[in-house]
């Protein structure tokens, strides 16, 4: 047995999200099928552990998963082999042999998400699956002020979809930025934190864009922390604009530069 | 009756090309359905005349069509009305009321096509429907030399798919350029000419990329003009990278700045 860590990219458009579901094409099911085929369909089947789920239509620039493979294949051959069998909307970027204690989900120390919001006057057919769309004027200065309120440890109860199952709604955001991509006429948001809950990024962007448009006070986020009421955050922006950009593990994470001893994980 | 000229964009990914075909989703059939619905499905049905076909998977940044509408609607209202009914992968950019002698196909004086060739080392899932892919080194200097051989009036018999129905294979190319889009790591070709035949652009790009890669002599295009043999041009690059960028009509065309009298068209 050899444990492999794989870093891979996918266009979420034609996937019903990450997690395996009966009769649906999901990232997990496609990857599981290909890895098992490469191992000549062993019994029991090889199980894939992802760093976490992404919703239907959400993209990944660098998702991470691990699995235990019944024989040893050089990492680069594993990468090429998987890519030769994977469909065109999924591509393995990197394969690493890792210790058997590495876990793609439990060892995550941080994640980075990106959100692309098209500002064009017209709906752009080429962006329909890759951006949100906001055609009203926005004030980047206001958004930047509001982003300051997101950084730090906060209770994000108001920013979580009702279906979320989690012990605590407290998370830490290390970085929250927004810039205008002039060439593409887009607002690009980036969030780096120790974890994000179900729909959290899409709800945060919805609040930020309303602040930018002037329909919410600049510091409304501080009020939302207090009221702990999802309904007051209103809008959830479309999945199409959301990209999982990076998954951090201890030791390679700017916020967690050293690895914790195994028993403390 | 009022004749309208519409300029529209589409992502060709989910269309079986432009031309109407039974049981297939085509650009022509989708637009025809929406225009007729807007006119409350008159008998006989309104017919759409496009500037020309595009193949399955080929995109349009500005395709043009005309139709005769049974009542007069201000152009801007027509644009908004059509867009409210069109699917997300098609968007009307402009509607103009035109004289009843205007014809979207017969009056075309030139077309401009763009071809995007991804040069990335890996297959990029986000580009699979929007670019060709070439992962070997290319010499832009050689391609630029070869582009010079394309400009002018030539017999393009070697560059036409076998199914093409046309009286003559002689066409004029006014401009042929190629540049590297550093940000996206792509080669971008652009061709402006008085007309392009079936698969012509995709075959030309296939020859140019082989010249750039050094597997063809720099001036092989001159030889291909002479031999008039499609098989010697070999490769047809994927439809996904091809975009109809502009359709020119006399009077607005740099190569045909004045309108010909009606009877000379």
Coordinates of C-alpha atoms in Angstrom, one line a residue:
Chain A
X1 CA 0.0 0.0 0.0
X2 CA 1.2 3.5 -0.8
X3 CA -0.7 6.7 0.1
X4 CA -0.8 9.3 -2.6
X5 CA -1.8 13.0 -2.4
X6 CA -3.2 14.3 -5.6
X7 CA -3.7 18.0 -6.5
X8 CA -6.2 18.5 -9.3
X9 CA -8.2 21.1 -11.2
X10 CA -11.8 20.8 -12.4
X11 CA -14.3 22.9 -14.2
X12 CA -17.4 22.4 -12.0
X13 CA -19.9 23.2 -14.7
X14 CA -20.8 19.6 -15.6
X15 CA -20.4 18.1 -12.1
X16 CA -23.2 17.8 -9.6
X17 CA -20.7 18.9 -7.0
X18 CA -17.8 17.0 -5.3
X19 CA -19.6 14.4 -3.2
X20 CA -20.7 11.1 -4.5
X21 CA -24.4 10.8 -5.1
X22 CA -26.3 8.0 -6.8
X23 CA -26.8 8.4 -10.5
X24 CA -25.0 11.8 -10.6
X25 CA -21.7 12.8 -12.2
X26 CA -19.7 14.1 -9.3
X27 CA -16.0 14.8 -8.9
X28 CA -15.6 12.1 -6.3
X29 CA -17.3 9.5 -8.3
X30 CA -15.3 10.2 -11.5
X31 CA -12.0 10.3 -9.7
X32 CA -12.9 7.1 -7.7
X33 CA -13.7 5.2 -10.8
X34 CA -10.5 6.2 -12.6
X35 CA -8.2 5.4 -9.6
X36 CA -9.9 2.0 -9.2
X37 CA -9.6 1.3 -12.9
X38 CA -5.9 2.1 -12.7
X39 CA -5.5 -0.4 -9.9
X40 CA -7.5 -3.0 -11.9
X41 CA -10.6 -2.6 -9.7
X42 CA -9.5 -4.2 -6.4
X43 CA -11.8 -5.5 -3.7
X44 CA -12.4 -3.7 -1.5
X45 CA -12.5 -0.7 -3.8
X46 CA -10.0 2.2 -3.2
X47 CA -11.7 5.1 -1.4
X48 CA -10.9 8.7 -2.2
X49 CA -10.7 11.3 0.6
X50 CA -11.1 14.9 -0.6
X51 CA -10.1 18.0 1.4
X52 CA -13.8 19.0 1.5
X53 CA -16.8 19.3 -0.7
X54 CA -17.5 21.8 -3.4
X55 CA -21.1 22.5 -4.6
X56 CA -22.5 21.9 -8.0
X57 CA -21.1 24.4 -10.5
X58 CA -18.2 25.4 -8.2
X59 CA -14.7 25.1 -9.7
X60 CA -11.4 24.1 -8.3
X61 CA -8.0 25.4 -9.4
X62 CA -6.2 23.1 -6.9
X63 CA -8.4 20.6 -5.0
X64 CA -6.6 18.0 -2.9
X65 CA -7.5 14.3 -2.2
X66 CA -5.7 11.2 -0.9
X67 CA -6.0 7.5 -1.4
X68 CA -4.2 4.3 -0.7
X69 CA -3.0 2.5 -3.8
X70 CA -2.3 -1.3 -3.7
X71 CA 1.0 -1.0 -5.5
X72 CA 3.7 1.6 -5.9
X73 CA 3.8 3.7 -9.0
X74 CA 6.2 6.7 -9.4
X75 CA 4.3 9.9 -8.7
X76 CA 4.8 11.3 -12.2
X77 CA 3.6 8.1 -13.9
X78 CA 0.5 8.1 -11.6
X79 CA -0.2 11.7 -12.7
X80 CA 0.1 10.8 -16.4
X81 CA -1.9 7.6 -16.0
X82 CA -4.8 9.3 -14.2
X83 CA -4.9 12.2 -16.7
X84 CA -5.0 9.7 -19.6
X85 CA -8.2 8.3 -18.2
X86 CA -9.8 11.4 -16.7
X87 CA -12.4 13.4 -18.7
X88 CA -11.4 16.7 -20.2
X89 CA -13.0 18.8 -17.4
X90 CA -10.7 17.4 -14.8
X91 CA -6.8 17.4 -14.7
X92 CA -4.4 16.2 -12.1
X93 CA -1.7 18.8 -11.6
X94 CA 0.5 17.0 -9.1
X95 CA 0.9 13.6 -7.4
X96 CA 3.0 13.1 -4.3
X97 CA 3.8 10.0 -2.3
X98 CA 2.9 10.8 1.3
X99 CA 3.2 9.1 4.7
X100 CA 0.3 6.9 5.7
X101 CA -0.7 9.3 8.4
X102 CA -1.4 12.1 6.0
X103 CA -5.1 12.9 5.6
X104 CA -6.4 15.2 2.9
X105 CA -9.4 16.4 5.1
X106 CA -8.3 16.2 8.7
X107 CA -4.9 17.8 8.1
X108 CA -6.2 20.9 6.3
X109 CA -5.1 24.0 8.1
X110 CA -6.5 26.6 5.6
X111 CA -8.2 27.2 2.3
X112 CA -8.2 29.9 -0.2
X113 CA -11.2 30.8 -2.4
X114 CA -11.5 33.1 -5.3
X115 CA -14.8 34.7 -6.6
X116 CA -15.1 36.3 -10.0
X117 CA -17.9 38.8 -10.5
X118 CA -18.4 40.0 -14.0
X119 CA -19.3 43.7 -14.2
X120 CA -20.2 43.8 -17.9
X121 CA -23.3 45.6 -19.0
X122 CA -24.5 42.6 -21.0
X123 CA -24.7 38.9 -20.0
X124 CA -21.6 37.4 -21.6
X125 CA -22.4 33.9 -22.9
X126 CA -18.7 32.9 -22.4
X127 CA -18.8 33.8 -18.7
X128 CA -22.1 32.2 -17.8
X129 CA -20.5 29.2 -16.2
X130 CA -17.4 31.0 -14.8
X131 CA -18.5 34.2 -13.1
X132 CA -21.3 35.8 -11.2
X133 CA -22.8 38.9 -12.8
X134 CA -23.4 42.4 -11.3
X135 CA -24.3 45.2 -13.7
X136 CA -24.8 48.0 -11.3
X137 CA -22.1 50.5 -10.2
X138 CA -19.9 49.4 -7.3
X139 CA -17.6 51.4 -5.1
X140 CA -14.4 49.4 -4.6
X141 CA -13.4 51.7 -1.7
X142 CA -16.5 50.7 0.3
X143 CA -15.8 47.0 -0.4
X144 CA -12.3 47.3 0.8
X145 CA -13.4 48.9 4.0
X146 CA -15.9 46.1 4.6
X147 CA -13.2 43.5 3.8
X148 CA -11.4 44.7 6.9
X149 CA -14.3 43.7 9.0
X150 CA -14.1 40.1 7.7
X151 CA -10.4 39.6 8.7
X152 CA -9.9 37.9 12.1
X153 CA -11.8 35.4 14.2
X154 CA -15.6 35.9 14.0
X155 CA -18.9 34.0 14.5
X156 CA -20.2 33.6 10.9
X157 CA -23.6 32.3 11.8
X158 CA -25.3 35.0 9.6
X159 CA -23.2 33.8 6.7
X160 CA -23.9 30.1 6.7
X161 CA -26.6 28.3 4.6
X162 CA -29.3 26.8 6.8
X163 CA -28.3 23.2 5.9
X164 CA -24.7 23.5 7.4
X165 CA -23.8 20.9 10.0
X166 CA -21.0 22.2 12.2
X167 CA -20.3 22.4 15.9
X168 CA -19.3 26.0 15.8
X169 CA -19.8 28.9 13.4
X170 CA -16.6 30.6 14.5
X171 CA -13.9 30.7 11.8
X172 CA -10.8 32.8 11.2
X173 CA -10.2 34.7 8.0
X174 CA -6.5 35.6 7.5
X175 CA -6.8 37.6 4.3
X176 CA -9.8 39.1 2.4
X177 CA -9.0 41.1 -0.7
X178 CA -10.8 42.5 -3.8
X179 CA -9.4 44.0 -7.0
X180 CA -10.7 45.0 -10.4
X181 CA -9.5 42.8 -13.3
X182 CA -9.6 45.6 -15.9
X183 CA -8.9 43.3 -18.9
X184 CA -11.9 41.1 -18.1
X185 CA -14.1 43.8 -16.5
X186 CA -14.5 41.8 -13.3
X187 CA -14.3 42.2 -9.6
X188 CA -12.1 39.4 -8.1
X189 CA -12.5 38.6 -4.4
X190 CA -10.0 36.4 -2.6
X191 CA -10.5 34.8 0.9
X192 CA -7.9 32.9 2.9
X193 CA -9.0 31.4 6.2
X194 CA -8.8 28.3 8.4
X195 CA -12.1 27.0 7.0
X196 CA -15.3 28.1 5.3
X197 CA -18.8 26.7 5.9
X198 CA -21.5 25.7 3.5
X199 CA -22.2 28.7 1.1
X200 CA -20.2 31.0 3.3
X201 CA -18.0 32.6 0.6
X202 CA -21.0 33.1 -1.7
X203 CA -23.0 34.7 1.1
X204 CA -20.1 37.0 2.1
X205 CA -19.6 38.1 -1.5
X206 CA -23.4 38.8 -1.7
X207 CA -23.1 41.1 1.3
X208 CA -19.9 42.7 0.0
X209 CA -21.4 43.5 -3.4
X210 CA -24.4 45.1 -1.8
X211 CA -22.1 47.2 0.4
X212 CA -20.2 48.2 -2.8
X213 CA -23.5 49.1 -4.5
X214 CA -24.5 51.3 -1.5
X215 CA -27.6 49.3 -0.6
X216 CA -26.0 48.3 2.8
X217 CA -24.0 50.4 5.2
X218 CA -20.2 49.9 4.9
X219 CA -19.9 48.3 8.3
X220 CA -23.0 46.1 8.1
X221 CA -20.9 43.0 8.5
X222 CA -20.3 44.0 12.1
X223 CA -24.0 44.1 12.7
X224 CA -24.5 40.7 10.9
X225 CA -22.0 39.1 13.3
X226 CA -24.2 40.3 16.2
X227 CA -27.6 39.4 14.9
X228 CA -26.6 35.8 14.0
X229 CA -29.4 35.6 11.4
X230 CA -28.9 34.1 8.0
X231 CA -31.9 35.8 6.5
X232 CA -30.4 39.2 7.0
X233 CA -27.5 38.4 4.7
X234 CA -30.0 37.7 1.9
X235 CA -28.3 37.1 -1.4
X236 CA -26.2 34.0 -2.2
X237 CA -24.2 34.8 -5.4
X238 CA -24.1 32.1 -8.1
X239 CA -21.8 29.0 -7.7
X240 CA -20.4 29.6 -11.2
X241 CA -18.1 32.4 -9.9
X242 CA -16.5 30.4 -7.1
X243 CA -13.1 28.7 -7.3
X244 CA -11.3 26.7 -4.6
X245 CA -7.8 28.1 -5.2
X246 CA -5.6 26.4 -2.7
X247 CA -5.8 23.9 0.2
X248 CA -3.1 24.5 2.8
X249 CA -1.6 21.8 5.1
X250 CA 0.4 22.5 8.2
X251 CA 4.0 23.2 7.4
X252 CA 3.2 24.8 4.0
X253 CA 0.6 27.3 5.3
X254 CA 1.7 30.9 5.9
X255 CA -0.7 30.9 8.9
X256 CA 0.6 27.6 10.3
X257 CA 4.2 27.3 9.2
X258 CA 5.2 24.4 11.5
X259 CA 3.6 21.0 11.6
X260 CA 1.9 20.0 14.8
X261 CA 2.9 16.6 16.3
X262 CA 0.7 13.9 15.0
X263 CA -1.3 13.4 18.3
X264 CA -2.3 17.1 18.4
X265 CA -4.0 17.1 15.0
Chain B
X1 CA -43.1 44.5 -42.0
X2 CA -39.8 45.8 -40.7
X3 CA -36.4 44.2 -41.5
X4 CA -34.1 43.9 -38.5
X5 CA -30.3 43.3 -38.5
X6 CA -29.2 41.6 -35.3
X7 CA -25.6 41.2 -34.1
X8 CA -25.2 38.5 -31.5
X9 CA -22.7 36.5 -29.5
X10 CA -22.8 32.8 -28.7
X11 CA -20.8 30.2 -27.0
X12 CA -20.8 27.4 -29.5
X13 CA -20.1 24.6 -27.0
X14 CA -23.6 23.4 -26.6
X15 CA -24.8 24.1 -30.2
X16 CA -24.7 21.6 -33.0
X17 CA -23.5 24.4 -35.2
X18 CA -25.4 27.3 -36.8
X19 CA -27.6 25.7 -39.4
X20 CA -31.0 24.2 -38.6
X21 CA -31.0 20.4 -38.3
X22 CA -33.8 18.1 -37.2
X23 CA -33.7 17.2 -33.5
X24 CA -30.6 19.2 -32.9
X25 CA -30.0 22.4 -30.8
X26 CA -28.6 24.8 -33.4
X27 CA -28.1 28.6 -33.3
X28 CA -30.5 29.1 -36.1
X29 CA -33.2 27.0 -34.6
X30 CA -32.9 28.6 -31.1
X31 CA -33.0 32.1 -32.6
X32 CA -35.8 31.3 -35.0
X33 CA -38.0 30.0 -32.2
X34 CA -37.4 33.0 -30.0
X35 CA -38.1 35.5 -32.8
X36 CA -41.3 33.7 -33.8
X37 CA -42.4 33.6 -30.2
X38 CA -41.9 37.3 -29.8
X39 CA -44.1 37.8 -32.9
X40 CA -46.7 35.5 -31.4
X41 CA -45.9 32.6 -33.8
X42 CA -47.2 34.1 -37.1
X43 CA -48.0 32.0 -40.2
X44 CA -45.9 31.7 -42.3
X45 CA -43.2 31.6 -39.7
X46 CA -40.5 34.3 -39.7
X47 CA -37.3 33.1 -41.3
X48 CA -33.8 34.0 -40.0
X49 CA -31.0 34.6 -42.5
X50 CA -27.5 34.4 -41.0
X51 CA -24.3 35.8 -42.5
X52 CA -23.1 32.2 -42.9
X53 CA -22.7 29.0 -40.9
X54 CA -20.4 28.1 -38.1
X55 CA -19.6 24.5 -37.2
X56 CA -20.5 22.6 -34.0
X57 CA -18.3 24.0 -31.2
X58 CA -17.3 27.2 -33.1
X59 CA -18.1 30.4 -31.2
X60 CA -19.2 33.8 -32.4
X61 CA -18.2 37.2 -30.8
X62 CA -20.4 39.0 -33.3
X63 CA -22.5 36.9 -35.7
X64 CA -25.1 38.7 -37.9
X65 CA -28.5 37.8 -39.1
X66 CA -31.6 39.5 -40.5
X67 CA -35.3 38.8 -40.4
X68 CA -38.6 40.5 -41.3
X69 CA -40.8 41.2 -38.3
X70 CA -44.6 41.7 -38.7
X71 CA -44.8 44.8 -36.6
X72 CA -42.4 47.6 -35.6
X73 CA -40.7 47.5 -32.3
X74 CA -38.0 50.0 -31.3
X75 CA -34.6 48.4 -31.9
X76 CA -33.5 48.6 -28.2
X77 CA -36.8 47.0 -27.1
X78 CA -36.3 44.2 -29.6
X79 CA -32.8 43.6 -28.2
X80 CA -34.0 43.4 -24.6
X81 CA -37.0 41.3 -25.6
X82 CA -34.9 38.8 -27.5
X83 CA -32.4 38.5 -24.7
X84 CA -35.1 38.0 -22.1
X85 CA -36.1 34.8 -24.0
X86 CA -32.8 33.6 -25.3
X87 CA -30.8 31.0 -23.4
X88 CA -27.7 32.0 -21.4
X89 CA -25.2 30.9 -24.1
X90 CA -26.5 33.4 -26.6
X91 CA -26.8 37.2 -26.3
X92 CA -28.0 39.8 -28.7
X93 CA -25.5 42.7 -28.7
X94 CA -27.2 45.1 -31.2
X95 CA -30.4 45.4 -33.1
X96 CA -30.8 47.8 -36.1
X97 CA -33.7 48.6 -38.3
X98 CA -32.5 48.2 -41.8
X99 CA -33.8 48.7 -45.4
X100 CA -35.7 45.8 -46.9
X101 CA -32.9 45.3 -49.4
X102 CA -30.3 44.5 -46.7
X103 CA -29.3 40.8 -46.7
X104 CA -27.2 39.4 -43.9
X105 CA -25.6 36.8 -46.2
X106 CA -25.5 38.3 -49.7
X107 CA -24.2 41.7 -48.6
X108 CA -21.3 40.3 -46.6
X109 CA -18.1 41.9 -47.9
X110 CA -15.6 40.4 -45.3
X111 CA -15.2 38.3 -42.2
X112 CA -12.8 38.3 -39.4
X113 CA -12.0 35.1 -37.5
X114 CA -9.9 34.6 -34.4
X115 CA -8.2 31.4 -33.3
X116 CA -7.0 30.7 -29.7
X117 CA -4.3 28.1 -29.3
X118 CA -3.4 27.2 -25.7
X119 CA 0.3 26.6 -25.2
X120 CA 0.1 25.3 -21.6
X121 CA 2.0 22.2 -20.6
X122 CA -1.1 20.7 -19.1
X123 CA -4.6 20.4 -20.5
X124 CA -6.5 23.1 -18.8
X125 CA -10.1 22.0 -18.0
X126 CA -11.3 25.6 -18.2
X127 CA -10.1 25.9 -21.8
X128 CA -11.3 22.6 -23.2
X129 CA -14.2 24.3 -25.0
X130 CA -12.5 27.6 -25.8
X131 CA -9.1 26.9 -27.3
X132 CA -7.0 24.5 -29.3
X133 CA -4.0 23.0 -27.5
X134 CA -0.4 22.8 -28.6
X135 CA 2.2 21.8 -26.0
X136 CA 5.3 21.7 -28.2
X137 CA 7.7 24.7 -28.7
X138 CA 6.7 27.1 -31.5
X139 CA 8.7 29.8 -33.2
X140 CA 6.5 32.9 -33.6
X141 CA 9.1 34.4 -36.1
X142 CA 8.5 31.4 -38.5
X143 CA 4.7 31.8 -38.1
X144 CA 4.9 35.5 -38.9
X145 CA 6.9 34.8 -42.0
X146 CA 4.3 32.2 -43.1
X147 CA 1.4 34.6 -42.4
X148 CA 2.9 36.9 -45.1
X149 CA 2.3 34.1 -47.7
X150 CA -1.4 34.0 -46.8
X151 CA -2.2 37.7 -47.4
X152 CA -3.5 38.4 -50.9
X153 CA -5.6 36.6 -53.4
X154 CA -4.9 32.9 -53.6
X155 CA -6.4 29.6 -54.6
X156 CA -7.1 27.9 -51.2
X157 CA -8.0 24.4 -52.6
X158 CA -5.5 22.7 -50.4
X159 CA -7.1 24.4 -47.3
X160 CA -10.7 23.4 -47.8
X161 CA -12.5 20.5 -46.3
X162 CA -13.6 17.9 -48.9
X163 CA -17.3 18.6 -48.3
X164 CA -17.1 22.3 -49.4
X165 CA -19.5 23.4 -52.1
X166 CA -18.2 26.4 -53.9
X167 CA -17.7 27.6 -57.4
X168 CA -14.2 28.8 -56.8
X169 CA -11.6 28.3 -54.2
X170 CA -10.0 31.7 -54.8
X171 CA -10.3 34.0 -51.8
X172 CA -8.6 37.2 -50.6
X173 CA -7.0 37.5 -47.2
X174 CA -6.5 41.2 -46.2
X175 CA -4.9 40.6 -42.9
X176 CA -3.3 37.6 -41.1
X177 CA -1.7 38.1 -37.7
X178 CA -0.5 36.1 -34.8
X179 CA 0.5 37.2 -31.3
X180 CA 1.3 35.6 -28.0
X181 CA -1.2 36.4 -25.2
X182 CA 1.2 36.2 -22.3
X183 CA -1.4 36.4 -19.6
X184 CA -3.3 33.3 -20.9
X185 CA -0.2 31.5 -22.4
X186 CA -1.9 31.4 -25.8
X187 CA -1.2 32.0 -29.5
X188 CA -3.9 34.1 -30.9
X189 CA -4.3 34.1 -34.7
X190 CA -6.5 36.6 -36.5
X191 CA -7.7 36.5 -40.2
X192 CA -9.6 39.1 -42.1
X193 CA -10.7 38.3 -45.6
X194 CA -13.4 38.5 -48.2
X195 CA -14.7 35.0 -47.3
X196 CA -13.6 31.7 -45.8
X197 CA -14.6 28.3 -46.9
X198 CA -15.6 25.2 -44.9
X199 CA -12.8 24.5 -42.2
X200 CA -10.4 26.9 -44.0
X201 CA -9.3 28.8 -40.9
X202 CA -8.9 25.6 -38.9
X203 CA -6.8 24.0 -41.7
X204 CA -4.7 27.2 -42.1
X205 CA -4.0 27.3 -38.4
X206 CA -3.0 23.6 -38.5
X207 CA -0.4 24.4 -41.2
X208 CA 0.8 27.5 -39.4
X209 CA 1.4 25.7 -36.1
X210 CA 3.4 23.0 -37.9
X211 CA 5.5 25.7 -39.5
X212 CA 6.0 27.2 -36.1
X213 CA 7.0 23.9 -34.7
X214 CA 9.5 23.3 -37.5
X215 CA 7.8 20.2 -38.9
X216 CA 7.1 22.1 -42.2
X217 CA 9.2 24.5 -44.2
X218 CA 8.5 28.2 -43.5
X219 CA 7.2 28.8 -47.0
X220 CA 5.2 25.5 -47.3
X221 CA 2.0 27.5 -47.9
X222 CA 3.3 28.6 -51.3
X223 CA 3.8 24.9 -52.2
X224 CA 0.3 24.1 -50.9
X225 CA -1.2 26.7 -53.2
X226 CA 0.4 24.9 -56.1
X227 CA -0.4 21.3 -55.3
X228 CA -4.1 22.0 -54.7
X229 CA -4.3 18.9 -52.5
X230 CA -6.2 19.0 -49.2
X231 CA -4.5 15.9 -47.9
X232 CA -1.1 17.6 -47.8
X233 CA -2.4 20.3 -45.4
X234 CA -3.2 17.4 -42.9
X235 CA -4.3 18.6 -39.5
X236 CA -7.6 20.4 -38.8
X237 CA -7.3 22.1 -35.4
X238 CA -10.3 21.8 -33.0
X239 CA -13.4 23.8 -33.5
X240 CA -13.3 24.9 -29.8
X241 CA -10.6 27.5 -30.5
X242 CA -12.4 29.3 -33.4
X243 CA -14.3 32.5 -33.0
X244 CA -16.2 34.5 -35.7
X245 CA -15.1 37.9 -34.6
X246 CA -16.7 40.3 -37.0
X247 CA -18.9 40.3 -40.2
X248 CA -18.3 43.2 -42.5
X249 CA -20.8 44.8 -44.8
X250 CA -20.0 47.2 -47.6
X251 CA -19.6 50.7 -46.3
X252 CA -18.4 49.7 -42.9
X253 CA -15.6 47.4 -44.2
X254 CA -12.0 48.8 -44.3
X255 CA -11.5 46.8 -47.6
X256 CA -14.8 48.0 -49.1
X257 CA -15.4 51.4 -47.7
X258 CA -18.1 52.4 -50.1
X259 CA -21.4 50.7 -50.8
X260 CA -21.8 49.3 -54.3
X261 CA -25.1 50.1 -56.0
X262 CA -27.8 47.5 -55.3
X263 CA -27.7 45.9 -58.8
X264 CA -23.9 45.3 -58.6
X265 CA -24.1 43.2 -55.4

